[in-house]
PDB file of C-alpha atoms in Angstrom:
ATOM      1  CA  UNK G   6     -18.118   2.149  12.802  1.00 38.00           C
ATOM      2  CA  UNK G   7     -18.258   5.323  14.783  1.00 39.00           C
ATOM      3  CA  UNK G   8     -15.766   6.654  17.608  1.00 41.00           C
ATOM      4  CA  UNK G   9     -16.531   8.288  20.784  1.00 44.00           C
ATOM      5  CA  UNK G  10     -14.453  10.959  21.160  1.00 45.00           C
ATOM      6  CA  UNK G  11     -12.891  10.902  24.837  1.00 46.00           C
ATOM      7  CA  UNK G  12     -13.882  14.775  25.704  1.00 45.00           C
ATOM      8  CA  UNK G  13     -17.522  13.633  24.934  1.00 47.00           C
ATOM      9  CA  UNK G  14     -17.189  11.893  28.469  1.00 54.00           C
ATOM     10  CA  UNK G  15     -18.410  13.874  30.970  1.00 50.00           C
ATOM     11  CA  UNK G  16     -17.266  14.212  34.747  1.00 48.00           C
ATOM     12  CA  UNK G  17     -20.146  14.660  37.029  1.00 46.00           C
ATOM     13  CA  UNK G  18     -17.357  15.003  40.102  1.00 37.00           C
ATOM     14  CA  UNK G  19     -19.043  18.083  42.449  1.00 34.00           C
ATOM     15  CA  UNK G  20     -19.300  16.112  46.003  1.00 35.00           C
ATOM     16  CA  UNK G  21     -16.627  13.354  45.479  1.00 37.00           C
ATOM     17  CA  UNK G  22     -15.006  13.201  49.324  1.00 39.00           C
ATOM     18  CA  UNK G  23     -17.303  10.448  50.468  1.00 43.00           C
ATOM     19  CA  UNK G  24     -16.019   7.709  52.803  1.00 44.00           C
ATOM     20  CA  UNK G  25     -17.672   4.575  53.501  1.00 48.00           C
ATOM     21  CA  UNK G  26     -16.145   1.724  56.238  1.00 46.00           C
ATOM     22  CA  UNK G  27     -19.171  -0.691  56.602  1.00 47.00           C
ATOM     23  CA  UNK G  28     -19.316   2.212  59.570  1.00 42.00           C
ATOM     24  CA  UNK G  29     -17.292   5.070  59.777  1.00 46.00           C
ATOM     25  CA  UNK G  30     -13.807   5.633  60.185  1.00 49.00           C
ATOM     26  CA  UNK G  31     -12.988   8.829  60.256  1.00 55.00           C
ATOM     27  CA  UNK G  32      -8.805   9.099  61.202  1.00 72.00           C
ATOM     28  CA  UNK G  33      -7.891   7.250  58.070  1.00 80.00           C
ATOM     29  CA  UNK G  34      -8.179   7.721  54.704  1.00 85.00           C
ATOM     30  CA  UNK G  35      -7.094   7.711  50.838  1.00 84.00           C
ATOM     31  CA  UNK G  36      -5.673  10.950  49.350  1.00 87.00           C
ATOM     32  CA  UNK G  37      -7.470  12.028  45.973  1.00 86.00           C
ATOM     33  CA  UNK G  38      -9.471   8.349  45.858  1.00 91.00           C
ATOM     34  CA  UNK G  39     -12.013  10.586  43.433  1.00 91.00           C
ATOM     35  CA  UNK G  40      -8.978  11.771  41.280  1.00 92.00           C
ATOM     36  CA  UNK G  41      -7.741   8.097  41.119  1.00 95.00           C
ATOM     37  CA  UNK G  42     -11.077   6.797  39.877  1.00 96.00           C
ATOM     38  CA  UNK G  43     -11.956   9.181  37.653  1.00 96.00           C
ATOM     39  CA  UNK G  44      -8.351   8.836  35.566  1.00 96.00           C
ATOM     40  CA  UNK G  45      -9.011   4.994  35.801  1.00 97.00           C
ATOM     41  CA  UNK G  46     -11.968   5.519  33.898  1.00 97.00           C
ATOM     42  CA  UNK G  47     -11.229   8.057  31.365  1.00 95.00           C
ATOM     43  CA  UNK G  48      -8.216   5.984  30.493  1.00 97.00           C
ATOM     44  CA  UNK G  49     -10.634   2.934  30.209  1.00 96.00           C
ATOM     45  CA  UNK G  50     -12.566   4.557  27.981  1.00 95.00           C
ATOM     46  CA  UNK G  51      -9.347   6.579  25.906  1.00 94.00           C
ATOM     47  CA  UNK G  52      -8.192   2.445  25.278  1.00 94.00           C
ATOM     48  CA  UNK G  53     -11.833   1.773  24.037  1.00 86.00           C
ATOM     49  CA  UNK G  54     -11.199   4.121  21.295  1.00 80.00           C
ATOM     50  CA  UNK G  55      -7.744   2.796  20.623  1.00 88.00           C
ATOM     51  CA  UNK G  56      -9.061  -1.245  20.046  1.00 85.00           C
ATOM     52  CA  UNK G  57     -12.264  -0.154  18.142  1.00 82.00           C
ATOM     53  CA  UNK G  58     -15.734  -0.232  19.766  1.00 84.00           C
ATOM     54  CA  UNK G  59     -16.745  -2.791  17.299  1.00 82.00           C
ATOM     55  CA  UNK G  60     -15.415  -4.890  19.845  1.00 88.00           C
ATOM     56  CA  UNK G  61     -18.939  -4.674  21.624  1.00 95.00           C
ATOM     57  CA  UNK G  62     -21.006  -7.443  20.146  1.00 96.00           C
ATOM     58  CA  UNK G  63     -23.711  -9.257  21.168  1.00 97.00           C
ATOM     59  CA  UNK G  64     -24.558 -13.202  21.095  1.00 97.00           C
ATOM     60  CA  UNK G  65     -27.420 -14.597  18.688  1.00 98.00           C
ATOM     61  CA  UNK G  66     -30.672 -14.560  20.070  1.00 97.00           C
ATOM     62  CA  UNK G  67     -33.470 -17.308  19.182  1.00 97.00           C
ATOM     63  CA  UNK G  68     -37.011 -16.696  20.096  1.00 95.00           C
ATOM     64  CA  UNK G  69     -39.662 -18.953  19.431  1.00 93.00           C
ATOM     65  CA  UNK G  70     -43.372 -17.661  19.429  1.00 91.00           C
ATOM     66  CA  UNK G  71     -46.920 -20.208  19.242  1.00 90.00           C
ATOM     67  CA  UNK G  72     -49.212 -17.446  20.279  1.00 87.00           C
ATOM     68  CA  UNK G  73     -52.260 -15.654  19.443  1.00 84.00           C
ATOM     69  CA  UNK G  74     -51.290 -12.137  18.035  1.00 84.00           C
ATOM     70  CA  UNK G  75     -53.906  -9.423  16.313  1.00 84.00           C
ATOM     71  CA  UNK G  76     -56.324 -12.280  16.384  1.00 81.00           C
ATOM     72  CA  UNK G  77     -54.452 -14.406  14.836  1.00 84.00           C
ATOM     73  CA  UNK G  78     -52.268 -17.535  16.203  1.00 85.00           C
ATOM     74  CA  UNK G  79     -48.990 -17.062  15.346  1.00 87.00           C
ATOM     75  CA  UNK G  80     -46.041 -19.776  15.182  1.00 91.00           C
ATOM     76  CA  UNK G  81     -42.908 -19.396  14.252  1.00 92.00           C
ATOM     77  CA  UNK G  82     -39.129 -18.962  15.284  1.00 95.00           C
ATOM     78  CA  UNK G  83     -37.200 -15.252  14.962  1.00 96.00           C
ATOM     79  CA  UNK G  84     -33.417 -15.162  15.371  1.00 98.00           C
ATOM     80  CA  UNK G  85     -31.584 -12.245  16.118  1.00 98.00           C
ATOM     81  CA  UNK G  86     -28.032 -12.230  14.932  1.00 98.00           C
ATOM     82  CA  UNK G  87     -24.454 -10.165  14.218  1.00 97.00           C
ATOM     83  CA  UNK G  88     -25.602  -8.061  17.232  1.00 97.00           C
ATOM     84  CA  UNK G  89     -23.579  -5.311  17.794  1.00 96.00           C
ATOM     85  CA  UNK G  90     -23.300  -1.693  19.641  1.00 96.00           C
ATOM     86  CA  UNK G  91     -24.093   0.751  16.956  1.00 96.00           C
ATOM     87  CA  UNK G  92     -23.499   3.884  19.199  1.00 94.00           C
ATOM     88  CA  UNK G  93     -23.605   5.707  22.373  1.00 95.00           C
ATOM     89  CA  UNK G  94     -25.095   9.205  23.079  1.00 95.00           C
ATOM     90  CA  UNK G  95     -22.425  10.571  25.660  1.00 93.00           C
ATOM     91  CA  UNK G  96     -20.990   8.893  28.572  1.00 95.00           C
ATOM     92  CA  UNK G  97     -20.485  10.432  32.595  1.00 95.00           C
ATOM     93  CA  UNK G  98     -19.173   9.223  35.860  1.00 95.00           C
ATOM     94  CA  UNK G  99     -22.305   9.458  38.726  1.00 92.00           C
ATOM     95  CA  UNK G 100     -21.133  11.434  41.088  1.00 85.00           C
ATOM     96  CA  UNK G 101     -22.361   9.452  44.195  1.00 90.00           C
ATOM     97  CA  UNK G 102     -20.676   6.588  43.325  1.00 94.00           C
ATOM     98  CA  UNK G 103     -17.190   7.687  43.476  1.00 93.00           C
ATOM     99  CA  UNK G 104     -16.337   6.587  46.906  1.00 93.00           C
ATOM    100  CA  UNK G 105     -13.625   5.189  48.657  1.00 90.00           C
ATOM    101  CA  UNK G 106     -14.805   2.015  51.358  1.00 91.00           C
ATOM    102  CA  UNK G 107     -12.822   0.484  54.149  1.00 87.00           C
ATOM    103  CA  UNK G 108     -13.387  -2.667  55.939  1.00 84.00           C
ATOM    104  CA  UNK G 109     -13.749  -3.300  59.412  1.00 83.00           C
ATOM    105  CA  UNK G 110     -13.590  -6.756  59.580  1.00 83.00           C
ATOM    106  CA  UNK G 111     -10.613  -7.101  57.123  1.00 84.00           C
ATOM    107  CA  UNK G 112      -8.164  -4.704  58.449  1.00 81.00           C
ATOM    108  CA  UNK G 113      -6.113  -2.805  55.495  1.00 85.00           C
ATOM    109  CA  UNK G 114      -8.596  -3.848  53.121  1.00 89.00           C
ATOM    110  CA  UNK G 115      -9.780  -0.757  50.848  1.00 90.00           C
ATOM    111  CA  UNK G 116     -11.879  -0.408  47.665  1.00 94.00           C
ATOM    112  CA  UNK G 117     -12.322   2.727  45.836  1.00 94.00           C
ATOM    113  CA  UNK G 118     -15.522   2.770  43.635  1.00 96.00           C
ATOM    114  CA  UNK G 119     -17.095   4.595  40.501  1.00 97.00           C
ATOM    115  CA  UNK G 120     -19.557   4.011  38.266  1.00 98.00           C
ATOM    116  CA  UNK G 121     -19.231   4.849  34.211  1.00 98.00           C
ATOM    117  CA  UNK G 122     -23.132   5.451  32.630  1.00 97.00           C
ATOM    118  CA  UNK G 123     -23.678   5.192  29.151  1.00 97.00           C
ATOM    119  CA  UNK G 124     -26.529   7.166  28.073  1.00 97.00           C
ATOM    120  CA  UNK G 125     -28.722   5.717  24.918  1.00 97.00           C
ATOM    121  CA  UNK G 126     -26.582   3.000  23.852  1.00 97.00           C
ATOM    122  CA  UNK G 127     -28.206   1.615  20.489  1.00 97.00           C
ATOM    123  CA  UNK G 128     -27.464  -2.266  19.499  1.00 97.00           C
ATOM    124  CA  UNK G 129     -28.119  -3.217  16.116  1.00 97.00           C
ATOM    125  CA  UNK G 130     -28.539  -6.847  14.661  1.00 97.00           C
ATOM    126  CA  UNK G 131     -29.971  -8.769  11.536  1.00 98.00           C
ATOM    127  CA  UNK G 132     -33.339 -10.664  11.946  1.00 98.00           C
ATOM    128  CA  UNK G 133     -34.287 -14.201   9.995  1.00 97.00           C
ATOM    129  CA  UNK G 134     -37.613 -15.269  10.821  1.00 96.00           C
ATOM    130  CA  UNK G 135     -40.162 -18.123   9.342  1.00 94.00           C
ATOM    131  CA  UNK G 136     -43.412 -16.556  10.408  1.00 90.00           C
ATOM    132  CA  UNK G 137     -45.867 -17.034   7.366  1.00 84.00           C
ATOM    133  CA  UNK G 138     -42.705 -17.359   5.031  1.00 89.00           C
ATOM    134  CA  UNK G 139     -39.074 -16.481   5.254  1.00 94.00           C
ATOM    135  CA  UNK G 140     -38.387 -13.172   6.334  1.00 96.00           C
ATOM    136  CA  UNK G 141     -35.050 -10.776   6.785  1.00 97.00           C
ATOM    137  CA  UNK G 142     -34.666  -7.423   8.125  1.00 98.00           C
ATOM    138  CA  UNK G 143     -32.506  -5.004  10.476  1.00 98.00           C
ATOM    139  CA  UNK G 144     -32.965  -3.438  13.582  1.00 97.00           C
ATOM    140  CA  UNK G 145     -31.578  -1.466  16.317  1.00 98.00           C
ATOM    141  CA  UNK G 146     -33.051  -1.175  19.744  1.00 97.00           C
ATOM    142  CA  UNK G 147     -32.087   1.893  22.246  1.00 97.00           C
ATOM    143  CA  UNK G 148     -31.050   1.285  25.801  1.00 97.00           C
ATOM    144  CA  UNK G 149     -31.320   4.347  27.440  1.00 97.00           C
ATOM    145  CA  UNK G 150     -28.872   3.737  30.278  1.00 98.00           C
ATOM    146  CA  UNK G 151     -26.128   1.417  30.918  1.00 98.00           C
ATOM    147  CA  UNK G 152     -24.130   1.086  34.021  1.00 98.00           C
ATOM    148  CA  UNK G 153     -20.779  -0.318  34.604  1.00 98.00           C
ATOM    149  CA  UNK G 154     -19.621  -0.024  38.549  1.00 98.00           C
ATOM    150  CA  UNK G 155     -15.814   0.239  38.970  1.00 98.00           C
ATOM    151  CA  UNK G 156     -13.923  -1.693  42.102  1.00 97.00           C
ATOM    152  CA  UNK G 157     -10.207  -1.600  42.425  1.00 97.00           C
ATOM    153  CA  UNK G 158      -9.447  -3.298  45.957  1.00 96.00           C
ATOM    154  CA  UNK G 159      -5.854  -3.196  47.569  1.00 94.00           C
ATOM    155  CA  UNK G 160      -4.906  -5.078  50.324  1.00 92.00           C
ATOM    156  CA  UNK G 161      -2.335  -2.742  52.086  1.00 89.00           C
ATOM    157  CA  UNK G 162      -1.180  -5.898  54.099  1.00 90.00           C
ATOM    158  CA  UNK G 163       0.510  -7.584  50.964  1.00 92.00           C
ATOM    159  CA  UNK G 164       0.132  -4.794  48.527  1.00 92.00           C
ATOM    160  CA  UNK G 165      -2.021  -6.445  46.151  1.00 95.00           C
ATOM    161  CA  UNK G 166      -4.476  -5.021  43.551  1.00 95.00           C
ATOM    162  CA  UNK G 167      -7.181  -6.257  42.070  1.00 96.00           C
ATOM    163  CA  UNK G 168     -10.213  -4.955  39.472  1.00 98.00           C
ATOM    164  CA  UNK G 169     -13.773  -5.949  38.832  1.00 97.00           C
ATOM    165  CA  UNK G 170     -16.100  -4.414  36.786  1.00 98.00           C
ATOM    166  CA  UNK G 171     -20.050  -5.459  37.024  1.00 98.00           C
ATOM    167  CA  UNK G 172     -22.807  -3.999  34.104  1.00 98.00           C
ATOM    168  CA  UNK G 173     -25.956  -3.563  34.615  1.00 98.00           C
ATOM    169  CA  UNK G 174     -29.188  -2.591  32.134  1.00 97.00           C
ATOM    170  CA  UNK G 175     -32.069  -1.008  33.760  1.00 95.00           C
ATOM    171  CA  UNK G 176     -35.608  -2.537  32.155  1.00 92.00           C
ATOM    172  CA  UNK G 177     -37.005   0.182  28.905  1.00 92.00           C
ATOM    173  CA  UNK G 178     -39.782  -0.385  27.058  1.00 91.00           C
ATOM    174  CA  UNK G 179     -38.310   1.034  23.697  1.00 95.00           C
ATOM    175  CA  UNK G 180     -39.778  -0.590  20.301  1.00 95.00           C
ATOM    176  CA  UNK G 181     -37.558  -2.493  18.017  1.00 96.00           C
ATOM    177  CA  UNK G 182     -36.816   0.099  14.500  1.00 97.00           C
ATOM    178  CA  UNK G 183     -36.870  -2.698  11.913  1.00 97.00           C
ATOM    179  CA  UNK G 184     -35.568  -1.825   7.937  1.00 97.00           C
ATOM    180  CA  UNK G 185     -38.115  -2.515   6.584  1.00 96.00           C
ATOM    181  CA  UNK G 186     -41.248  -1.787   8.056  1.00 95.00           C
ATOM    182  CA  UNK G 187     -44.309  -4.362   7.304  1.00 94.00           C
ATOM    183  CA  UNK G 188     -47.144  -7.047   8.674  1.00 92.00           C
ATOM    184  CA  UNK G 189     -44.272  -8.969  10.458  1.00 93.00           C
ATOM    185  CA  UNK G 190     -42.385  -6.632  12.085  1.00 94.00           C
ATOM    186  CA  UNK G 191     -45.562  -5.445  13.773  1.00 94.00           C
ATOM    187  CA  UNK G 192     -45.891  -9.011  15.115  1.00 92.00           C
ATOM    188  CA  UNK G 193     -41.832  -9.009  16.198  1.00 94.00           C
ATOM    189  CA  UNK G 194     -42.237  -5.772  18.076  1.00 94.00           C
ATOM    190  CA  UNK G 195     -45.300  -7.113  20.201  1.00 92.00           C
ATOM    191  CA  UNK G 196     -43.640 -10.320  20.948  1.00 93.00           C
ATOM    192  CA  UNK G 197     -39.948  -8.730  21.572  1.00 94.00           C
ATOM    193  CA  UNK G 198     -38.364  -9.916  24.821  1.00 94.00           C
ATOM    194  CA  UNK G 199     -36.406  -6.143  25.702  1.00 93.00           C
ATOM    195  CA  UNK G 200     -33.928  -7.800  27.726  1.00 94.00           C
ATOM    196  CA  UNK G 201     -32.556 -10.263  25.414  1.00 95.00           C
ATOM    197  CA  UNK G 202     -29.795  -8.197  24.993  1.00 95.00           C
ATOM    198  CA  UNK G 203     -28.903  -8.146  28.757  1.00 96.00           C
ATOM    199  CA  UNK G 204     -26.977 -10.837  29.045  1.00 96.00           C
ATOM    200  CA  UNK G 205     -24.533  -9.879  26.289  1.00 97.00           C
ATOM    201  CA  UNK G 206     -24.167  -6.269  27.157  1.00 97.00           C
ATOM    202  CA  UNK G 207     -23.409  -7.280  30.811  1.00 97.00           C
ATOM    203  CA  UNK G 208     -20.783  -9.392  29.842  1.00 97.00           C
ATOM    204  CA  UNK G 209     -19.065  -6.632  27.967  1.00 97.00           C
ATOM    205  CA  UNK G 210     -18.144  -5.840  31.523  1.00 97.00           C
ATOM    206  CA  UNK G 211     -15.674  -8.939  32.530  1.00 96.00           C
ATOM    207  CA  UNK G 212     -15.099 -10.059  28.955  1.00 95.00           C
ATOM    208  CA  UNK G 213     -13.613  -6.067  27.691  1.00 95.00           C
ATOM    209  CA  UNK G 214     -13.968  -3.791  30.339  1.00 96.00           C
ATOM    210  CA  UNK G 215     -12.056  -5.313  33.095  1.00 97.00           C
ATOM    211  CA  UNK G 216      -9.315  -6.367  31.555  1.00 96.00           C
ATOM    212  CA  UNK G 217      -8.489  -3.200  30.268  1.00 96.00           C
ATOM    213  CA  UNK G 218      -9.423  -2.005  33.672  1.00 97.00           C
ATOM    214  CA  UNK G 219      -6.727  -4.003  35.293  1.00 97.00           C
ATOM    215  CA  UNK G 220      -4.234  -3.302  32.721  1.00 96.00           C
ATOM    216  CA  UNK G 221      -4.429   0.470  33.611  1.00 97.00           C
ATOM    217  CA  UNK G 222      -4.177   0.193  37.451  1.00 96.00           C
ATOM    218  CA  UNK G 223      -1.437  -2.274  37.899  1.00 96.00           C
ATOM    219  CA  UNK G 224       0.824  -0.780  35.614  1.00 95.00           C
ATOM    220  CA  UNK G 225      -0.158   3.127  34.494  1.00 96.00           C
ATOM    221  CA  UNK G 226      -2.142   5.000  37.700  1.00 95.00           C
ATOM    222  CA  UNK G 227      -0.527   4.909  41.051  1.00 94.00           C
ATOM    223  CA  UNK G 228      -2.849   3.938  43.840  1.00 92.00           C
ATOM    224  CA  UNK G 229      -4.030   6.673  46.460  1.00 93.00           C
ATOM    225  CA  UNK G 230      -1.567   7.142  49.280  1.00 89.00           C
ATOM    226  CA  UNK G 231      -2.974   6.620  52.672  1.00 87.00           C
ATOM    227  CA  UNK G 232      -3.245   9.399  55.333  1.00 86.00           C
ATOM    228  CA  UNK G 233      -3.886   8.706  58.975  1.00 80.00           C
ATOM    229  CA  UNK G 234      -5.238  11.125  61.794  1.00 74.00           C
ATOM    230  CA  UNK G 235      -5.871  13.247  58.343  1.00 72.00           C
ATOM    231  CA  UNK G 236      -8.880  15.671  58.038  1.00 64.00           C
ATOM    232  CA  UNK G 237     -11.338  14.766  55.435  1.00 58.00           C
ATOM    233  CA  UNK G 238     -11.270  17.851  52.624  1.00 55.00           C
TER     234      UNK G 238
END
C-alpha cells in the first residue's frame, strides 16, 4: 500500500483574505482564518499517513445487465468487490475556497472554509461476473478530481466548535483497466456505471475525514482570534 508523503500536498494560498457574511461586514473579522485552515488540513492529511490510507475502501457493487451489446443480447450480473483507493497523484488546497463567513441572522456565528482536491485518485477492485460463463478479473478506474470542503463553525456566544466535512466526485468518462484484457471486459467497459463508486468515496468524508477533522480542531489548532473595527490585510 503506498504513502503520500505530506510535502507532496500543495498550498495553492495566493489571495486567501476573503470574507463572506451572507453580505458584508467589514469592522469584524478572524485573524489568520487562511493560516487556521490550511494547518487544519495539512494535519488532516499528516494523520492520514499515520492510520494507513488503506483505510479508504469502497462498498461492493452489483450490476445487473439484460441488454443488447455488439449485436448481441447480453444477460448477466457483474459484481465489483474489495474496492479500495489504490493511489492519489498529488493533493492542493483551492485557493478560493479558503474563506472565513459570518452570519447575519445568527449573531456570533462564524465558519471558516477550505476545500482539500485530490487530483487522479485511482480505486481498484476485483470483478466476478456470469456473462457467457464465470469470469474474474481486476481493475482500477481513475477519478481525476475529488473534492472534500472543510467547515469548522464556532459559536462565539457559547464557545462551541464543531466540524463537517462534505466529498464530492465530479462526473469522468475514464474506461475501466481490467487484468486481463478479453471479449468480456469489452462488454463491462460499455456497460460500466462511472459513478458507482460515488457513493463510497463520498462517504470517506463523514465516515474518516471528519472525525479526524474534529479531533485536530478541538484539541491541537487554536481557533482564529477575533478583531473588531480591524482593517482587512
Amino acid at each position: 500500500m503506498f504513502k503520500l508523503n505530506i510535502s507532496n500536498l500543495l498550498l495553492v494560498i495566493f489571495a486567501l483574505n476573503n470574507i463572506s457574511v451572507d453580505g458584508q461586514i467589514n469592522n469584524v473579522r478572524l485573524v489568520d482564518h487562511a493560516d487556521y485552515m490550511i494547518t487544519v488540513i495539512q494535519k488532516t492529511v499528516e494523520e492520514f499517513e499515520n492510520r494507513e490510507w488503506c483505510n479508504f475502501k469502497l462498498p461492493d457493487v452489483v450490476q445487473e445487465i439484460n441488454e443488447v451489446i455488439f449485436g448481441q443480447e447480453t444477460k448477466g450480473t457483474v459484481k465489483y468487490a474489495n474496492g479500495f483507493l489504490v493511489s492519489v497523484q498529488h493533493l492542493d488546497i483551492m485557493q478560493s475556497t479558503v474563506q472565513q463567513f459570518w452570519n447575519r441572522t445568527h449573531p456570533g456565528l462564524v465558519e471558516v472554509r477550505g476545500r482539500l482536491r485530490m487530483h487522479d485518485v485511482t480505486v481498484g477492485f476485483d470483478i466476478l461476473t456470469n456473462l457467457d460463463g464465470e469470469h474474474r478479473y481486476s481493475g482500477t478506474y481513475r477519478h481525476p478530481m475529488v473534492n472534500f470542503d472543510f467547515t469548522v463553525q464556532k459559536d462565539l456566544n457559547i464557545d462551541e466548535l464543531s466540524v463537517s466535512v462534505i466529498g464530492s466526485v465530479p462526473n469522468s468518462n475514464n474506461l475501466v483497466r481490467f487484468l486481463p484484457e478479453d471479449r468480456i471486459t469489452d462488454i463491462l467497459n460499455t456497460v460500466y456505471n462511472r459513478a458507482s463508486s460515488t457513493p463510497g468515496i463520498v462517504d470517506w468524508a463523514f465516515e474518516i475525514i471528519q472525525p479526524i477533522a474534529d479531533e485536530i480542531v478541538q484539541n491541537e489548532v487554536q481557533f482564529p482570534i477575533v478583531c473588531y473595527n480591524c482593517p482587512v490585510r
